[in-house]
XYZ file of C-alpha atoms in Angstrom:
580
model
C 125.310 71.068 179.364
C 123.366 72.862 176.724
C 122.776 76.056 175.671
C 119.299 76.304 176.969
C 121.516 75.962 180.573
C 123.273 79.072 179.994
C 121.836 82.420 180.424
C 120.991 84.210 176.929
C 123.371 87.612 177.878
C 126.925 85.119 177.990
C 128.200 85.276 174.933
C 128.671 82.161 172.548
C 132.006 82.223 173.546
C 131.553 82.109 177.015
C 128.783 79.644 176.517
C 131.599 77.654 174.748
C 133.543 77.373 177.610
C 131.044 76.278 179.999
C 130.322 73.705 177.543
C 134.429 72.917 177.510
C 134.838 72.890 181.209
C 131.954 70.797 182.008
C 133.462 68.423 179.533
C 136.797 68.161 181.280
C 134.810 67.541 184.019
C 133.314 64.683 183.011
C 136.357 63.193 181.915
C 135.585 63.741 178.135
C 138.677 65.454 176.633
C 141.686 62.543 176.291
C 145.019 62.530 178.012
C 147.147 63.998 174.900
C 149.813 66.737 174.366
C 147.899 69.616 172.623
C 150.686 70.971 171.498
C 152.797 71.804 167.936
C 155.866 69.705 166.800
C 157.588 73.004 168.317
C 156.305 72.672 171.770
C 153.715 75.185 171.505
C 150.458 75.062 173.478
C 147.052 75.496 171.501
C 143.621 77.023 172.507
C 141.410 74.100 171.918
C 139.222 76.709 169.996
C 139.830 80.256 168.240
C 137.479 82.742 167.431
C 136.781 86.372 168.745
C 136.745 87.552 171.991
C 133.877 88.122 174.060
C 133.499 91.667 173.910
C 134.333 91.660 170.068
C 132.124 88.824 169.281
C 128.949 90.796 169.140
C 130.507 93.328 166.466
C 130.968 90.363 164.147
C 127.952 89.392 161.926
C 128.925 86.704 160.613
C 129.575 84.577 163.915
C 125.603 84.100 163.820
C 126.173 81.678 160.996
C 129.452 80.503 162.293
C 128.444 79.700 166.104
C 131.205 78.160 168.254
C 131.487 74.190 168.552
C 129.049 72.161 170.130
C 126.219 74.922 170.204
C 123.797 75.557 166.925
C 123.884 75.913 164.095
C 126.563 73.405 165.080
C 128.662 74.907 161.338
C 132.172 74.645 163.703
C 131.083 70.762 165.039
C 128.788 69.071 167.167
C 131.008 68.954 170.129
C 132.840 71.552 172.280
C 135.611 70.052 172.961
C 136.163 68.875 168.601
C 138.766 66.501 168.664
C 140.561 66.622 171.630
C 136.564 64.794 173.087
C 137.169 61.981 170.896
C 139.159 61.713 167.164
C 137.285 60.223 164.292
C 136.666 56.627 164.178
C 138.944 55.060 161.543
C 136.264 52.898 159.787
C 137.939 51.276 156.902
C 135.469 50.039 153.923
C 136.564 46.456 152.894
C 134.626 43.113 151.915
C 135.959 40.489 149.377
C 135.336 37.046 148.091
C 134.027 35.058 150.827
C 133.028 35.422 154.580
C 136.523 33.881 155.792
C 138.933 35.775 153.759
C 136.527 39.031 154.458
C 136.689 37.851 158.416
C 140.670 37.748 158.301
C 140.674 41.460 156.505
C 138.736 42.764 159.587
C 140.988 41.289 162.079
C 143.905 42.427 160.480
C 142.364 46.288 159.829
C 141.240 46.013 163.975
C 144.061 44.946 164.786
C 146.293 47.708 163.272
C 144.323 50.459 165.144
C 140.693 50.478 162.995
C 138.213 51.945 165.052
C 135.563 50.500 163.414
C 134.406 48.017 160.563
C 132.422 48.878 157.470
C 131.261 45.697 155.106
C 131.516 45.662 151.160
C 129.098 43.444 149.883
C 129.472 42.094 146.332
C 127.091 42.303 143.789
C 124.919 39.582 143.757
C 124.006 40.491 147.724
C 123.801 43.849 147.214
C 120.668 43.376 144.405
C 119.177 40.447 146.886
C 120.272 37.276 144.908
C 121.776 34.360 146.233
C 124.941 33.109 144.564
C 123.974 30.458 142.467
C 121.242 32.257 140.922
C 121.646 32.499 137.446
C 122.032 36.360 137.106
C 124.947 36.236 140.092
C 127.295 34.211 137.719
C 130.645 35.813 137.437
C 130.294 38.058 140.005
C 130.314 36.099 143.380
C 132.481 37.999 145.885
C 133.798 40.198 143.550
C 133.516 43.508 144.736
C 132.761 42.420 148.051
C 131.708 39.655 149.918
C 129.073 37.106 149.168
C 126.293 37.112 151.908
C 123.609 34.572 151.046
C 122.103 33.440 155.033
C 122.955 34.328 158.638
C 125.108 31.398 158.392
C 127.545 33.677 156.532
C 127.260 36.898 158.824
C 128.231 34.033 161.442
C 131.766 33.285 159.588
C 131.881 36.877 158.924
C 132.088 38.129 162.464
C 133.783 35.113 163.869
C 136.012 36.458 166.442
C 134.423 39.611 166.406
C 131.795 40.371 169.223
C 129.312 42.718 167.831
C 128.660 44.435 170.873
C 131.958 45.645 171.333
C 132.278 46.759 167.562
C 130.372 49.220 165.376
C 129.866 48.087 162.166
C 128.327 49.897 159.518
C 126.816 48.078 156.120
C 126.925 49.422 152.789
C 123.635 48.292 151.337
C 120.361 49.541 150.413
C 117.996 47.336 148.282
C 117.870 44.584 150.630
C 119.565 46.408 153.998
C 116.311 45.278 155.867
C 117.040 41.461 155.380
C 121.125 41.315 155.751
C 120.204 43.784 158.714
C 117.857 40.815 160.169
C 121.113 38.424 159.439
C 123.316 40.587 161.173
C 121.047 40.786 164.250
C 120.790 37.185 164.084
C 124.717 36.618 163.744
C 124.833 39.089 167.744
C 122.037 36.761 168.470
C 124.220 33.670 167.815
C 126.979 35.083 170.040
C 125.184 35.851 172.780
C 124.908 39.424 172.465
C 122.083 41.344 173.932
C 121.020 43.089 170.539
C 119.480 46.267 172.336
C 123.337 47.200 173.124
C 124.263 46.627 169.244
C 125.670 49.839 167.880
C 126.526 50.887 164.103
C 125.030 52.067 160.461
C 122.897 50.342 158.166
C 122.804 52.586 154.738
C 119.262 51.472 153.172
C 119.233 54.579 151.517
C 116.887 53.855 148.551
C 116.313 57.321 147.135
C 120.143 57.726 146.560
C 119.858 54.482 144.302
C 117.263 55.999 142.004
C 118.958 58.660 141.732
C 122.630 57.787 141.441
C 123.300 54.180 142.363
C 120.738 52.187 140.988
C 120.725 48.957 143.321
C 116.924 48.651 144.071
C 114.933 45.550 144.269
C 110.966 47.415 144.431
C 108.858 50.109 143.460
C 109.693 53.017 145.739
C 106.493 52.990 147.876
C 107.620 49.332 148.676
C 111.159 49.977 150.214
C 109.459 53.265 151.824
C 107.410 51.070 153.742
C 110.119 48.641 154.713
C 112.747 52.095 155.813
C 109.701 52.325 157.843
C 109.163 49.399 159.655
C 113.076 49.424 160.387
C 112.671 53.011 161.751
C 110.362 52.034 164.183
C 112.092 48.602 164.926
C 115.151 50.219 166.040
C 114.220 52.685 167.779
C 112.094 50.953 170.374
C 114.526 48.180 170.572
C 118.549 49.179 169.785
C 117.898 52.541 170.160
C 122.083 53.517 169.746
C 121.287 51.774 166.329
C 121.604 54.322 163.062
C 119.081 52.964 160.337
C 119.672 55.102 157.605
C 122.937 56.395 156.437
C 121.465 59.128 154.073
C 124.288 58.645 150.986
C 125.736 61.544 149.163
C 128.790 59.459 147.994
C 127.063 57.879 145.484
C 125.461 60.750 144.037
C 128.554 62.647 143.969
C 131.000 59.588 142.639
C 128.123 59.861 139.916
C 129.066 63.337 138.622
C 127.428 65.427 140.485
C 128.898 68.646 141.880
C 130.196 69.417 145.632
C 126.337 71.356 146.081
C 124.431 68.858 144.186
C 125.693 66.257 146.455
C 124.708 68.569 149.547
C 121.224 69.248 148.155
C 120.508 66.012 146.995
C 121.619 63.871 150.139
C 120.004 66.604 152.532
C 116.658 66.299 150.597
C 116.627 62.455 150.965
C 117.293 63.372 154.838
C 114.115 65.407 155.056
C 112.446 62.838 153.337
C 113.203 60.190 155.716
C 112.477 62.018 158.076
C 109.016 62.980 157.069
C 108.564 59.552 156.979
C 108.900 58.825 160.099
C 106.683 61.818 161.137
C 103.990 60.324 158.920
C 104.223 57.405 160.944
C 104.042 59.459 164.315
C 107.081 58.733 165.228
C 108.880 61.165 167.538
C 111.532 63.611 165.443
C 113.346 64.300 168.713
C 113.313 60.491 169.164
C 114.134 58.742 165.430
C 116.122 61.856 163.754
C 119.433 61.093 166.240
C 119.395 57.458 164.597
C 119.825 59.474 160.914
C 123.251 59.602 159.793
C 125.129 60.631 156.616
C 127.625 59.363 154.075
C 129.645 61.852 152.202
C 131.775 61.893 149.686
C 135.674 64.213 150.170
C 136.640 65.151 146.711
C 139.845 67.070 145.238
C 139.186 70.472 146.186
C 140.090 71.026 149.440
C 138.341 74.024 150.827
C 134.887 73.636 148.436
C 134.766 69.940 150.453
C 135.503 71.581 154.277
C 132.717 74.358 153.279
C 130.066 71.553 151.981
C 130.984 69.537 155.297
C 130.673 72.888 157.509
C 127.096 74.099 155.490
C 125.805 70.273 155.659
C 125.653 70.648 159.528
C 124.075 74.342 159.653
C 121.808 73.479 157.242
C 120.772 70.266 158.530
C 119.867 71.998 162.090
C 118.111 74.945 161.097
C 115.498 72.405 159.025
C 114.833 69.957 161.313
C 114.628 72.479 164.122
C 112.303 75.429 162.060
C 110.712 73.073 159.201
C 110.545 69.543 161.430
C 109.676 70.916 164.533
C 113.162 69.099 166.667
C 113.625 70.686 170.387
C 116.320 68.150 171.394
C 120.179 69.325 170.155
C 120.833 65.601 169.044
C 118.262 65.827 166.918
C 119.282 68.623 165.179
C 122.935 67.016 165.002
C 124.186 66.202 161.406
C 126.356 63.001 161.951
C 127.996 61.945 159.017
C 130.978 59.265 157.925
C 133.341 60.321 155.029
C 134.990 58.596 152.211
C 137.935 59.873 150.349
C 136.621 59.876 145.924
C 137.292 57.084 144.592
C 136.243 58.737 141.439
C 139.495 60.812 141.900
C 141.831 57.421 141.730
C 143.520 56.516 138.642
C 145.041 53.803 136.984
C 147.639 56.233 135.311
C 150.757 56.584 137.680
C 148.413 54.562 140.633
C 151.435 55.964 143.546
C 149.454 59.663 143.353
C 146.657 58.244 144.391
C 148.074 57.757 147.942
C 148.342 62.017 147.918
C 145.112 62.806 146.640
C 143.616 60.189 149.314
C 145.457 61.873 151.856
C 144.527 65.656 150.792
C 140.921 64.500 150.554
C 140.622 63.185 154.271
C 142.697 66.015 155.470
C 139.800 67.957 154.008
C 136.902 65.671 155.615
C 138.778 65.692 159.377
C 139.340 69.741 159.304
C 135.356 69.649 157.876
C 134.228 67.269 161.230
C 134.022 64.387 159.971
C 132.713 61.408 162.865
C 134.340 58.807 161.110
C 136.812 57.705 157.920
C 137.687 55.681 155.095
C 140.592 55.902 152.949
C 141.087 54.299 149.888
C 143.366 52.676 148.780
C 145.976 53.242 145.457
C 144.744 50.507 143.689
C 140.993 50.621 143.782
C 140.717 51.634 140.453
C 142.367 48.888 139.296
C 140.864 46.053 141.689
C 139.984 45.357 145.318
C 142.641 46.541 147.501
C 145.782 44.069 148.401
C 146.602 43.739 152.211
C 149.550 45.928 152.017
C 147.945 48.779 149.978
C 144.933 48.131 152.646
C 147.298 48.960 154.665
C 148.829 51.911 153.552
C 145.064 53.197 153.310
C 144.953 52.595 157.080
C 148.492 54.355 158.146
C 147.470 57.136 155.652
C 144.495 58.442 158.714
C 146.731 57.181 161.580
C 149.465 59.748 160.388
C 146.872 62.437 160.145
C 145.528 61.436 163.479
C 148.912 60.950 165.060
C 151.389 63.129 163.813
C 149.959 66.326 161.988
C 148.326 68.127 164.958
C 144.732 68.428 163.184
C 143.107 67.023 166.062
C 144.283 69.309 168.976
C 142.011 72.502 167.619
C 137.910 72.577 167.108
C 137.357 73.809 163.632
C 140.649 75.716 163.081
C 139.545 77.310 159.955
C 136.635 78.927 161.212
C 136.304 82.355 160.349
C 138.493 82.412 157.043
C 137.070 84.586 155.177
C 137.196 82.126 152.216
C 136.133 79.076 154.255
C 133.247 81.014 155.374
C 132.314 82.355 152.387
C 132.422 79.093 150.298
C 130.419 77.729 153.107
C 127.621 80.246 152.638
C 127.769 80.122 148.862
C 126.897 76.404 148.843
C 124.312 76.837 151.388
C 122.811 78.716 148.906
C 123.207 76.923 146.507
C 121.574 73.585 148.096
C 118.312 75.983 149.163
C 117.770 76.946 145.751
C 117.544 73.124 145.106
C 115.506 72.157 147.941
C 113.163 74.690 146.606
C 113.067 73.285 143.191
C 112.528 70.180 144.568
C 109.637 71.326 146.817
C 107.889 72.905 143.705
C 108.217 69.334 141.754
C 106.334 67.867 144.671
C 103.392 70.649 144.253
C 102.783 69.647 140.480
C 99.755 67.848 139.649
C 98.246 68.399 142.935
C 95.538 70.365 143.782
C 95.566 72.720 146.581
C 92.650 72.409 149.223
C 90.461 75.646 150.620
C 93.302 77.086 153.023
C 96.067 76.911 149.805
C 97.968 73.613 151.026
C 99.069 70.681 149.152
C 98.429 67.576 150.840
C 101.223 65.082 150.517
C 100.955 61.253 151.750
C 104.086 61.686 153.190
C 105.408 65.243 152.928
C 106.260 67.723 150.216
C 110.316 66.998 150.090
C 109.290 62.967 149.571
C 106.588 64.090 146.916
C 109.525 66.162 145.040
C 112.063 63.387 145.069
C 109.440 60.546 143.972
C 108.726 62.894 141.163
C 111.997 64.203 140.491
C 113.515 60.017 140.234
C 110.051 59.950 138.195
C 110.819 62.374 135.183
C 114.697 61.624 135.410
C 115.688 65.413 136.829
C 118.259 63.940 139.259
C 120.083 61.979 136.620
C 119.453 64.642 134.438
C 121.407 67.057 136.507
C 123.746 64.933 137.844
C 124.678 64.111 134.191
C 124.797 67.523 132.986
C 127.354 68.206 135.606
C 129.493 65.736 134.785
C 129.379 66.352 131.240
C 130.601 70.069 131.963
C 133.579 68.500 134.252
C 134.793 66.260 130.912
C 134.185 68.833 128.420
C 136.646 70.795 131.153
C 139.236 67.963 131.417
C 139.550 67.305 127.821
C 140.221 71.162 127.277
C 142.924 71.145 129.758
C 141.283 73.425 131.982
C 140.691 70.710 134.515
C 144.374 69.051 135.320
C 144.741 65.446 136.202
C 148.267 64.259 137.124
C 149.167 61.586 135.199
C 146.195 61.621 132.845
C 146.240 64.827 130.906
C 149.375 66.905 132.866
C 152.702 65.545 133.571
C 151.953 62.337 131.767
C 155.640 60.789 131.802
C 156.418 58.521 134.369
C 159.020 55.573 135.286
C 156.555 53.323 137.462
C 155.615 50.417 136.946
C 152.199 47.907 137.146
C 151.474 46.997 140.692
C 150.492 44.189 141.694
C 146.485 43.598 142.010
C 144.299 41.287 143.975
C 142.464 38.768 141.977
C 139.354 37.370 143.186
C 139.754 33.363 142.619
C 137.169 31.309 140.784
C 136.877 29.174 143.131
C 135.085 31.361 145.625
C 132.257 31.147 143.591
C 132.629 27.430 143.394
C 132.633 27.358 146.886
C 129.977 29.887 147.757
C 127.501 27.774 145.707
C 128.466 24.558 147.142
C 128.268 25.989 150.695
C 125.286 26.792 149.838
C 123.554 23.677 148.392
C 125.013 22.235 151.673
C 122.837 24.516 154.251
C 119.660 23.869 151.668
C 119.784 20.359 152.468
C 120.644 20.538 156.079
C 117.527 22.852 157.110
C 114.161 22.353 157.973
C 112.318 23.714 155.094
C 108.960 22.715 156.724
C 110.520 26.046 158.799
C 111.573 28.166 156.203
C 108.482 28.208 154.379
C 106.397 28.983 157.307
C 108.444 31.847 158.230
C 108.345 32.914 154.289
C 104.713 32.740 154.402
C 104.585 35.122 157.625
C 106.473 37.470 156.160
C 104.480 37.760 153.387
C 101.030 37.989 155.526
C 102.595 41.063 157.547
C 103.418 42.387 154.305
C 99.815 42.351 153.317
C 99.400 44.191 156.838
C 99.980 47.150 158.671
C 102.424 44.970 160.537
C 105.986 45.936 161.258
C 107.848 43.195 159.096
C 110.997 42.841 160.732
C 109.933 40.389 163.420
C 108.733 38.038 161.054
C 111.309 38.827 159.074
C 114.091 37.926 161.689
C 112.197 34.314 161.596
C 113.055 33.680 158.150
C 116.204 34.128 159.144
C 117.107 32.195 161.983
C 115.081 29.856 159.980
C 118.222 29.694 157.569
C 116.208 31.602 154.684
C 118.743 32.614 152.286
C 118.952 36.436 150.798
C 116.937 35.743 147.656
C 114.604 33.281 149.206
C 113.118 36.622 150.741
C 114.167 39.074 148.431
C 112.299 37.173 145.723
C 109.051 36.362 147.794
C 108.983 40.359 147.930
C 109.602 40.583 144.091
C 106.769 38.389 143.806
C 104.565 40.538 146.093
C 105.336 43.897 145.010
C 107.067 43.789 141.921
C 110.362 45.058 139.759
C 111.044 48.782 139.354
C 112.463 49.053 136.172
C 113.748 52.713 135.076
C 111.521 54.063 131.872
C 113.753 54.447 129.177
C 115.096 58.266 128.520
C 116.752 59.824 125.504
C-alpha cells in the first residue's frame, strides 16, 4: 500500500498502520517473539499519537517508517519485515580457498556473500603481469577469466545467492565473468540478484583504483545501466561508495555529501541517456561507512535517506516510492581497528554496527580483530560473523522500527548534518557552473548535468582530496593532543595480551595463479578471443552498448587484462596531475 492509497486527512500515524496491517496481511512480518528479555511486549513503532501528531513540527522531517521522507526506514514494519542481511566481506588468495570461506560464512547463518578482490584484479591486470608481482591474492582473491568466477562459486548457485562485488575500475568486465560463471550453471541470469560497486567517482576522489579517463568509465556505468535494467532488472549496478571516502579521512558529513553527490551524478547519467528515473534509480544502492561515534553515524544514516528522497523526487523528477528509496549496505571502520591491544577491536566493531542496524541499515559487514594486521583467520572470521548474529538474536534491536526516533539529540544531529551535506552539494553545484557560459534564459548547459560537471571539476582541481585531507589532518592534530582518545594507542596504553596469530597469504598462490593461467592460454581458441577483442573494441568506437560484446570475450576465455588493456589502448591512462 502506499501513501498515495490513503486519504490525505489520516494522519501519518494512522497511515502507518494501514501500511503495518496490510503487511501482516501479506505475510510480511516473521514469526518472532517481539518481546524484552523481561517478557514485555513492544509496539513495533513509537511516536506521537494521532491527535498530538499534528502539534509536533518536527514529525514533518521525521515521518513514520515506510512513508517519505522515509528518515525512520523504508519499510513499515522495520525489522520485524525482514532483519538485515548479514553480508560478510571476505576474498583471499585463490578462487578455492576464497570458495571454502563462503561456504563456511553461508553456512554459519551469512545471509549473503560479498567478494574481496586482490589487487592486481581490482586495477584490471592479470596475475602474471609484471606490475601484479607480489601481490597475487593478497588482499583478496585473484580473478583473472570466468574460469575463476567458475571455482569461485562452485557449490554456490547464483540464483539463490546475492552477491555483491567490491570493484570499480574494471566492475564492467568481472561483472561479464560473473554473469558468465550463472551462465555456466545453468542459471537464468534475468533472476540474478546482488551489487556490483563500479563506483568510479569515489576512486578519484578517495580510492584511487581507476583504469581510464573519467568520460571513459562514464560511458561504460552507462552501458551497464541500461544492460541491467532491461535484462536482470532485481540487479543493483552501482553501489554509490561512501566507505572509501570516509576510511580516507573524511568526516561523518563529508562522507554524506560526497557519496550523495556521486548518487545524483549517476543518476543524471542515466537521465542523459533517457533512461527512466522511476525505472534505473531502484537499481542505485549505497555503501557506507559506521564509524566510532555512535549517534553522529545513526543521524548520517537517518539524513542519508531523507535527503536522498526529497532530491530525486523535487530535483530528479521520481513519482515511484522505490525510487526515492535510499538502500544502502554498511561496514563497520576499519580505519577504527588497531594493532595496539587487537581484542578491543571486537567492541568497537560491535558498537559501530549497533549504530548502522538502529540507523536502517539493509545489510552488514563486520570486521574482524585482526584486519589491521592481515586478512582475517577463520576463527576471527568467525567471531566477525557471531558479533551481528548476537545483535540480531539476542539484543532485541530488531523488534522496534527506528526506536530512537524523536530524541531530541538524534533528531537534531540528523538535521545538523543534513545541513551540512546541502551546503556541500551547493558548493559542488557552483564548481560545475565555472567556466561555462550561461545561454539567453540564464542556464548552464551541462553534457550530463550540473552535480556530474561539479564532481569532474572538483576530482579536476583536487578539492575532494583537498578536503578530505584537511579533515583528517584536524582529527591527528586532535589525537596527538589527547583530545581525541584511542584505547590502547594514546589512553590506557598498558596491557597483558599478547600477538595473535595472523593469516599469511602463501607464495605459492601466486605460483599457482600464474601457472593456472598459462594453462587456460594454451588450451583456448585464440582465433576466438581475438575476434571477440576486436568486437569489443568496434562497439567501443560506437554508440553501442558494450556489454554484449563484452560478455563474448568472456565466454571466449579472455582474461581480465586482455580487455582491460585493449581499453587502455583505446582510451588511455588517467594519471592524477601532481599537487603540492
Amino acid at each position: 500500500m502506499s501513501d498515495s492509497a490513503v486519504p490525505e486527512t489520516t494522519s501519518g500515524r494512522d497511515r502507518w498502520q494501514q501500511r503495518f496491517d496490510a503487511a501482516v496481511a501479506k505475510g510480511r512480518v516473521r514469526d518472532a517473539d517481539f518481546t524484552t528479555l523481561s517478557g514485555m511486549a513492544v509496539e513495533p513503532v513509537y511516536g506521537p499519537s494521532a491527535e498530538t501528531e499534528a502539534a509536533d513540527e518536527r514529525m514533518e522531517r521525521i515521518g513514520w517508517p515506510g512513508s517519505y521522507p522515509f528518515t525512520r526506514g523504508l519499510y513499515p514494519t522495520g525489522y520485524r519485515g525482514r532483519t538485515w542481511t548479514i553480508r560478510q566481506f571476505a576474498g583471499f588468495g585463490n578462487a578455492q580457498q576464497t570458495n571454502e570461506r563462503y561456504k563456511m560464512i553461508l553456512a554459519r547463518g551469512g545471509g549473503g556473500l560479498s567478494v574481496a578482490f586482490d589487487m592486481p584484479t581490482l586495477m584490471g591486470r592479470d596475475s602474471d603481469e609484471t606490475q601484479s608481482l607480489g601481490e597475487v591474492g593478497h588482499c583478496g582473491v585473484a580473478i583473472d577469466s570466468a574460469s575463476d568466477m567458475d571455482i569461485l562459486f562452485s557449490d554456490i548457485t547464483l540464483s539463490d545467492v546475492t552477491t555483491s562485488m567490491t570493484i570499480s575500475g574494471p566492475a564492467v568486465p568481472v561483472f561479464c565473468m560473473y554473469l558468465v560463471a550463472a551462465e555456466r550453471q545453468g542459471v537464468d541470469i534475468s533472476g540474478l540478484n546482488g551489487t556490483l560497486q563500479t563506483d568510479i567517482f569515489k576512486e578519484y576522489i578517495a580510492q584511487k583504483e581507476w583504469l581510464f579517463p573519467p568520460e571513459p568509465h562514464l560511458r561504460l556505468i552507462g552501458d551497464l545501466m541500461e544492460y541491467t535494467s532491461e535484462n536482470i532488472p532485481d540487479y543493483k549496478p552501482l553501489s554509490v561508495s561512501g566507505y572509501h571516502i570516509r576510511e580516507a579521512g573524511s568526516t561523518a558529513a563529508q562522507e554524506l555529501a560526497f557519496t550523495l553527490a556521486d548518487g545524483f551524478g549517476y543518476v543524471e547519467l542515466g537521465l542523459s541517456r533517457g533512461m527512466d528515473v522511476n525505472k534505473f534509480a531502484p537499481g542505485l544502492s549505497f555503501f557506507f561507512d559506521s564509524h566510532l561515534d555512535f549517534f553522529e553515524e545513526i543521524a548520517k544514516f537517518r539524513a542519508a535517506r531523507r535527503i536522498w528522497a526529497r532530491w530525486l523526487r523535487d530535483v530528479y523528477g521520481a513519482t515511484d516510492e522505490r525510487a526515492q528509496w535510499l538502500r544502502f549496505h554498511t561496514q563497520t571502520a576499519g580505519v577504527s581497528l588497531t594493532a595496539q591491544q587487537p581484542l578491543n577491536n571486537v567492541v568497537r566493531t560491535a558498537v559501530e554496527a549497533l549504530a548502522a542496524v538502529l540507523g536502517g541499515t539493509n545489510s552488514l559487514h563486520t570486521n574482524a580483530l585482526d584486519e589491521t594486521l592481515a586478512l582475517p583467520t577463520e576463527q576471527s572470521a568467525e567471531v566477525a560473523l557471531r558479533t551481528q548474529q548476537v545483535l540480531m538474536e539476542e539484543t532485541g534491536v530488531a523488534n522496534v522500527a527506528d526506536p530512537l526516533g524523536g530524541s531530541w539529540y538524534v533528531e537534531e544531529l540528523t538535521d545538523r548534518i543534513e545541513a551540512e551535506a546541502e551546503k556541500i552539494f551547493e558548493t559542488i553545484r557552483r564548481m560545475g557552473e565555472r567556466g561555462r557560459t550561461p545561454s539567453a534564459d540564464g542556464t548552464v548547459d551541462h553534457p550530463i548535468g550540473p552535480m556530474t560537471s561539479g564532481i569532474l571539476r572538483g576530482i579536476e582541481d583536487g578539492w575532494f582530496q583537498s578536503e578530505i585531507a584537511d579533515s583528517a589532518f584536524e582529527y591527528q592534530i586532535a589525537l596527538e593532543k589527547g583530545l581525541k582518545k584511542i584505547v590502547g594507542v594514546n589512553v590506557h596504553t598498558e596491557s597483558v595480551s599478547h600477538e595473535l596469530e595472523i593469516l599469511r597469504v602463501s607464495h605459492e598462490v601466486e605460483r599457482d595463479q600464474v601457472s593456472l593461467l598459462g594453462r587456460r592460454r594454451e588450451e583456448r581458441d585464440m582465433g576466438r578471443v581475438q575476434t571477440a577483442l576486436d568486437a569489443m573494441l568496434s562497439a567501443a568506437r560506437s554508440d553501442e552498448n558494450m556489454i554484449p560484446s563484452m560478455l563474448e570475450a568472456v565466454r571466449a576465455e579472455a582474461t581480465l587484462g586482455e580487455i582491460c588493456n585493449a581499453l587502455r589502448d583505446e582510451w588511455g591512462v588517467y594519471r592524477e596531475p601532481a599537487r603540492f
